[in-house]
XYZ file of C-alpha atoms in Angstrom:
327
model
C -38.161 18.498 -9.294
C -36.299 15.441 -8.683
C -32.076 16.024 -9.713
C -31.227 15.025 -12.847
C -29.527 11.641 -13.752
C -26.015 14.022 -13.484
C -26.503 15.199 -10.066
C -27.571 12.111 -8.810
C -25.166 10.067 -6.326
C -23.556 7.090 -7.883
C -23.188 4.193 -4.531
C -19.444 2.923 -5.073
C -20.408 -1.313 -4.985
C -24.060 -1.575 -5.495
C -26.138 -1.476 -8.552
C -26.309 1.269 -10.991
C -28.877 1.177 -13.863
C -28.159 5.172 -14.594
C -23.975 4.524 -15.439
C -22.029 1.850 -16.374
C -18.756 0.958 -15.618
C -17.376 3.040 -19.034
C -19.620 5.911 -18.113
C -20.540 7.722 -21.384
C -18.058 5.741 -24.328
C -20.989 4.272 -26.204
C -18.458 0.491 -25.505
C -20.361 -1.679 -23.816
C -22.392 -2.219 -20.650
C -21.546 -4.011 -17.767
C -23.262 -6.066 -15.847
C -25.604 -4.183 -13.323
C -26.922 -6.855 -11.477
C -25.222 -9.229 -8.169
C -26.100 -12.399 -9.373
C -23.523 -12.109 -12.439
C -20.317 -11.302 -9.217
C -19.727 -14.959 -7.855
C -16.996 -15.189 -4.659
C -13.718 -14.317 -6.669
C -15.251 -13.746 -9.855
C -16.353 -9.877 -10.861
C -17.334 -9.634 -14.431
C -17.790 -5.667 -14.624
C -13.986 -6.186 -13.426
C -13.073 -8.914 -15.947
C -14.524 -6.880 -18.846
C -12.705 -3.136 -18.308
C -9.447 -4.882 -17.982
C -10.036 -7.212 -21.135
C -10.935 -4.094 -22.737
C -8.372 -2.195 -21.848
C -5.464 -3.819 -23.408
C -3.078 -4.516 -21.369
C -3.094 -7.074 -20.504
C -2.307 -10.722 -23.360
C -4.705 -12.000 -24.636
C -2.665 -15.287 -24.597
C -2.339 -14.348 -20.109
C -5.154 -13.732 -19.742
C -6.727 -17.063 -18.459
C -3.854 -17.240 -16.445
C -4.140 -13.307 -14.887
C -7.603 -14.508 -13.748
C -6.115 -17.735 -12.339
C -3.545 -16.347 -10.231
C -5.996 -13.050 -8.706
C -8.075 -16.125 -7.633
C -5.597 -17.398 -5.902
C -4.656 -16.971 -1.960
C -2.656 -14.744 -0.812
C 0.765 -16.187 -0.312
C 1.523 -15.066 3.762
C 4.533 -12.867 3.894
C 6.584 -11.175 6.324
C 10.170 -8.804 6.600
C 12.792 -9.258 9.697
C 13.919 -5.588 11.113
C 17.227 -4.391 8.559
C 20.352 -3.221 10.749
C 19.297 -4.247 14.372
C 21.328 -7.128 16.037
C 18.349 -8.770 17.033
C 16.273 -8.856 14.227
C 20.178 -10.749 12.137
C 19.329 -13.326 15.244
C 15.955 -13.827 14.652
C 16.820 -14.630 10.688
C 19.669 -16.989 11.941
C 17.029 -19.043 14.644
C 14.649 -18.684 11.819
C 16.428 -20.680 9.354
C 18.325 -23.098 11.517
C 15.206 -24.237 13.578
C 12.015 -24.182 11.102
C 13.038 -23.461 7.925
C 13.760 -26.745 7.329
C 11.202 -27.767 8.459
C 8.271 -26.180 7.511
C 9.315 -27.174 4.351
C 9.163 -30.471 4.181
C 5.602 -30.585 5.752
C 2.166 -31.711 3.525
C 0.104 -28.923 3.259
C -3.268 -30.479 2.467
C -4.354 -29.821 -1.516
C -6.822 -27.441 -2.013
C -9.125 -29.520 -3.587
C -10.049 -31.298 0.074
C -13.373 -30.376 1.704
C -12.543 -28.892 4.668
C -12.733 -30.986 8.255
C -13.883 -29.541 11.590
C -10.721 -30.539 13.794
C -9.384 -30.910 17.457
C -5.885 -28.435 17.812
C -4.071 -30.921 18.578
C -4.703 -33.372 15.040
C -2.986 -29.708 13.531
C 0.643 -29.972 12.861
C 3.412 -29.356 15.693
C 6.184 -27.689 12.371
C 3.769 -25.296 12.177
C 2.247 -24.222 15.335
C 5.682 -24.055 17.213
C 6.547 -22.267 13.602
C 3.511 -19.644 14.446
C 4.316 -18.863 18.087
C 7.974 -18.131 16.672
C 6.057 -15.046 14.630
C 3.562 -13.504 16.717
C 6.524 -13.787 19.324
C 8.881 -11.444 17.114
C 5.860 -9.537 15.440
C 5.252 -8.047 18.934
C 8.846 -7.143 20.049
C 9.701 -5.549 16.557
C 11.752 -7.845 15.649
C 9.192 -8.988 12.339
C 7.192 -7.489 10.513
C 3.758 -9.168 8.896
C 4.628 -7.386 5.214
C 2.730 -8.230 1.936
C 6.205 -8.916 -0.368
C 4.376 -6.100 -3.035
C 4.385 -3.905 -0.631
C 8.187 -3.754 0.395
C 8.756 -2.744 -3.168
C 8.076 1.420 -2.822
C 10.940 2.126 -0.637
C 13.267 0.234 -2.962
C 13.388 3.474 -5.144
C 14.163 5.370 -2.497
C 17.480 5.352 -2.023
C 17.091 6.235 1.618
C 20.638 8.618 2.939
C 21.022 8.572 6.889
C 21.235 12.565 6.371
C 17.032 12.406 4.346
C 14.964 13.924 5.774
C 11.660 12.003 4.369
C 7.857 12.722 3.916
C 5.555 9.728 4.008
C 2.249 11.490 3.463
C -0.093 8.737 3.433
C 2.095 6.081 5.309
C -0.810 3.786 7.624
C -0.576 1.557 8.391
C 2.714 2.094 8.686
C 5.178 -0.900 7.407
C 6.777 0.848 4.879
C 7.527 4.211 7.002
C 9.328 1.149 9.814
C 11.528 0.101 6.415
C 11.775 4.228 6.149
C 12.696 3.940 9.652
C 15.381 0.729 9.179
C 16.788 1.906 5.966
C 17.752 5.857 7.540
C 19.408 4.001 10.399
C 21.383 1.919 7.880
C 24.677 3.092 8.914
C 25.302 1.490 12.206
C 24.790 2.851 15.451
C 25.292 6.550 15.653
C 22.022 9.120 15.083
C 20.769 10.008 11.850
C 21.280 13.567 11.118
C 17.653 13.293 9.264
C 14.403 12.298 10.227
C 10.860 10.301 9.583
C 7.680 11.990 8.730
C 4.985 10.017 8.914
C 1.685 11.546 8.258
C -2.115 9.856 7.873
C -5.540 11.689 7.297
C -7.361 9.212 10.049
C -7.024 9.664 13.735
C -7.819 6.196 14.331
C -4.702 5.486 12.259
C -2.474 7.416 13.576
C -2.518 5.763 16.806
C -1.601 2.620 15.170
C 0.679 4.861 13.408
C 2.211 5.605 17.223
C 2.069 1.697 18.006
C 4.279 0.463 14.122
C 6.167 3.463 13.531
C 7.297 4.479 17.342
C 6.447 1.767 19.476
C 8.060 -1.103 17.339
C 11.106 0.719 15.965
C 12.006 2.619 18.737
C 13.450 5.012 16.789
C 14.213 9.129 18.129
C 13.570 9.888 14.313
C 10.545 9.634 13.503
C 7.430 12.474 14.031
C 3.334 11.186 13.113
C 1.591 14.009 11.417
C -2.408 14.372 11.605
C -3.112 16.573 8.088
C -4.661 16.495 4.594
C -1.925 15.346 2.617
C -2.948 17.302 -0.225
C -2.996 20.366 2.162
C -0.386 19.014 4.280
C 0.621 22.432 6.030
C 4.370 23.877 4.983
C 6.681 23.362 7.502
C 9.702 25.756 9.154
C 12.861 24.897 10.504
C 14.878 26.990 12.618
C 18.391 27.784 10.837
C 21.866 27.238 12.060
C 21.844 30.883 12.370
C 18.150 30.741 14.406
C 15.982 31.701 11.799
C 13.380 30.020 10.492
C 12.986 28.451 7.293
C 10.727 26.733 5.625
C 11.429 22.474 5.066
C 12.339 20.667 2.499
C 12.001 16.807 1.746
C 14.610 14.760 0.070
C 12.508 11.981 -0.152
C 8.647 12.118 -0.479
C 6.398 9.100 -0.586
C 3.002 9.291 -1.980
C 1.028 5.457 -1.161
C -1.730 7.967 -1.898
C -5.974 6.958 -0.993
C -6.784 4.096 -4.014
C -10.261 1.576 -5.222
C -7.192 -0.782 -3.882
C -8.344 -4.310 -6.856
C -4.593 -4.723 -6.603
C -5.368 -6.421 -3.550
C -8.268 -8.555 -4.413
C -7.046 -11.777 -3.979
C -7.562 -10.741 -0.148
C -9.382 -8.295 0.116
C -12.378 -11.001 -1.029
C -15.382 -8.350 -0.552
C -14.109 -5.985 -3.411
C -15.138 -9.464 -5.970
C -18.344 -7.762 -5.427
C -17.259 -4.552 -4.570
C -15.826 -3.846 -7.038
C -16.712 -1.056 -10.033
C -14.390 1.427 -11.575
C -16.207 4.682 -10.524
C -14.280 4.363 -7.868
C -10.872 4.769 -9.038
C -12.513 7.604 -11.610
C -13.560 9.739 -8.396
C -10.212 8.769 -7.091
C -7.671 10.491 -9.733
C -8.010 13.869 -8.614
C -7.191 13.503 -4.974
C -3.988 11.105 -5.922
C -3.325 13.840 -7.888
C -3.645 17.010 -5.478
C -1.662 14.781 -2.688
C 0.880 14.075 -5.815
C 1.441 17.869 -6.530
C 1.188 18.817 -3.839
C 3.891 16.519 -2.639
C 6.202 17.483 -4.853
C 5.831 20.992 -3.752
C 7.282 20.088 -0.966
C 10.372 17.946 -2.492
C 13.845 20.110 -2.497
C 15.561 20.643 -5.743
C 17.706 17.335 -6.456
C 14.971 15.074 -4.078
C 12.947 12.321 -5.405
C 9.119 11.568 -4.566
C 7.747 8.281 -5.260
C 4.185 7.310 -6.165
C 2.449 3.810 -5.602
C -0.855 2.201 -5.503
C -3.176 -0.893 -4.659
C -4.770 -1.193 -8.124
C -4.357 -1.898 -11.157
C -6.328 1.048 -12.816
C -4.736 3.390 -15.740
C -6.534 5.390 -14.377
C -5.084 5.416 -10.951
C -1.836 5.003 -12.005
C -0.882 6.355 -15.161
C -3.470 8.732 -15.928
C -2.115 9.843 -12.949
C 1.839 10.362 -13.366
C 0.477 11.918 -16.547
C -1.742 14.847 -16.025
C 1.351 15.931 -13.272
C 3.720 15.637 -15.828
C 1.005 17.544 -18.630
C 0.465 20.211 -16.006
C 3.464 20.847 -15.216
C 5.053 20.584 -17.965
C 8.066 18.983 -16.366
C 8.514 21.179 -13.711
C 7.021 22.774 -10.041
C 8.752 26.059 -8.501
C 9.015 26.014 -4.556
C-alpha cells in the first residue's frame, strides 16, 4: 500500500498539490504552478506575507519594489588596526570623490556587450583596490544588515564567545575585531567559531584565522544543537565546565530576507521551509542558553522575514523555560 498523504515528503521549491502554503488553516490556497512565478515575483510569497499583516497596506507596494531591486554592494574596513585606518583614509582620498561623481547607466537601458576598455577607469581602479585589500584581510565584503547582530553583543576583551553557526565567517571576524578593541595587548578572552559543515569550516579557517591573524579563535566542527560541553582547567588545575559570556546564534534559516541577491529564492520559496526549520532553530537556541554564563548575553538572528523563524522561536523559548534555564 502507498503512503498516506500525511507521510508524503514535501520537496521545497517544487509544486506540491497536497499542501497549500498555510497547511490546513483553511485559508486561501496558494498557487501551485511555476507559471505564477517570474524572476522577481512569487504569488505564494506575496499572499503569505500580505496575510501576516505586519506590513502596513500603504507600504506594501513599496515593500515589493525594494525586494525587486538590486542589493547594493557593501564592505567593512577592519577596525582597530593601523592598516585598516590607512586603507580607509586612502579610500576616502583616492576613490570616494571620484566614484560619487561617476555617472552610472540607468537601469532601464538595454545592456549591450562592450569591450572591457570602455569601462570607466575610476571604477576599475576601485575594483582593484577592493580586491587587494580584501586579500590582505584589511577589508571584508559584508552586507550592512549582517554587521548588525555583533553590535548588540557588547563585546569586551575578557569575554568568552561562542559563534554557534559561524560560516561563512564575516560576523566571526567582527567578533574577533571587537575582542581586540582595547589595543595592542592580547585579549584574555577568545572566540569559538563553530559550523556543522566540514567544508564550510575550511572557509572559516580562511576568513577568521588567516585574515584576522588572531590567536584568540578556535574553529570547531559540531552540530550546534548538540554542541558539547567544554572543560578548562581553573587556577588550581581542576577541570571546570566552561560557560560563555556571549553567544551568537545566527541560525540556519529559509533566507527569504536575501531575495534581493539570491534570485532563485523567488522560484523556490515555500512557507514549509520555515516551518521545517523552526524546531532546529529552537534546539540551537536552547543549547546556547544552557552554555550561557549567568549574566551573559545571547543574540539570535536569521536572514528570514518569517515570524515562524523569528518571533515564534523566541516566544516558544520563553514559554517553555518560563524565563529561566538551569545549567
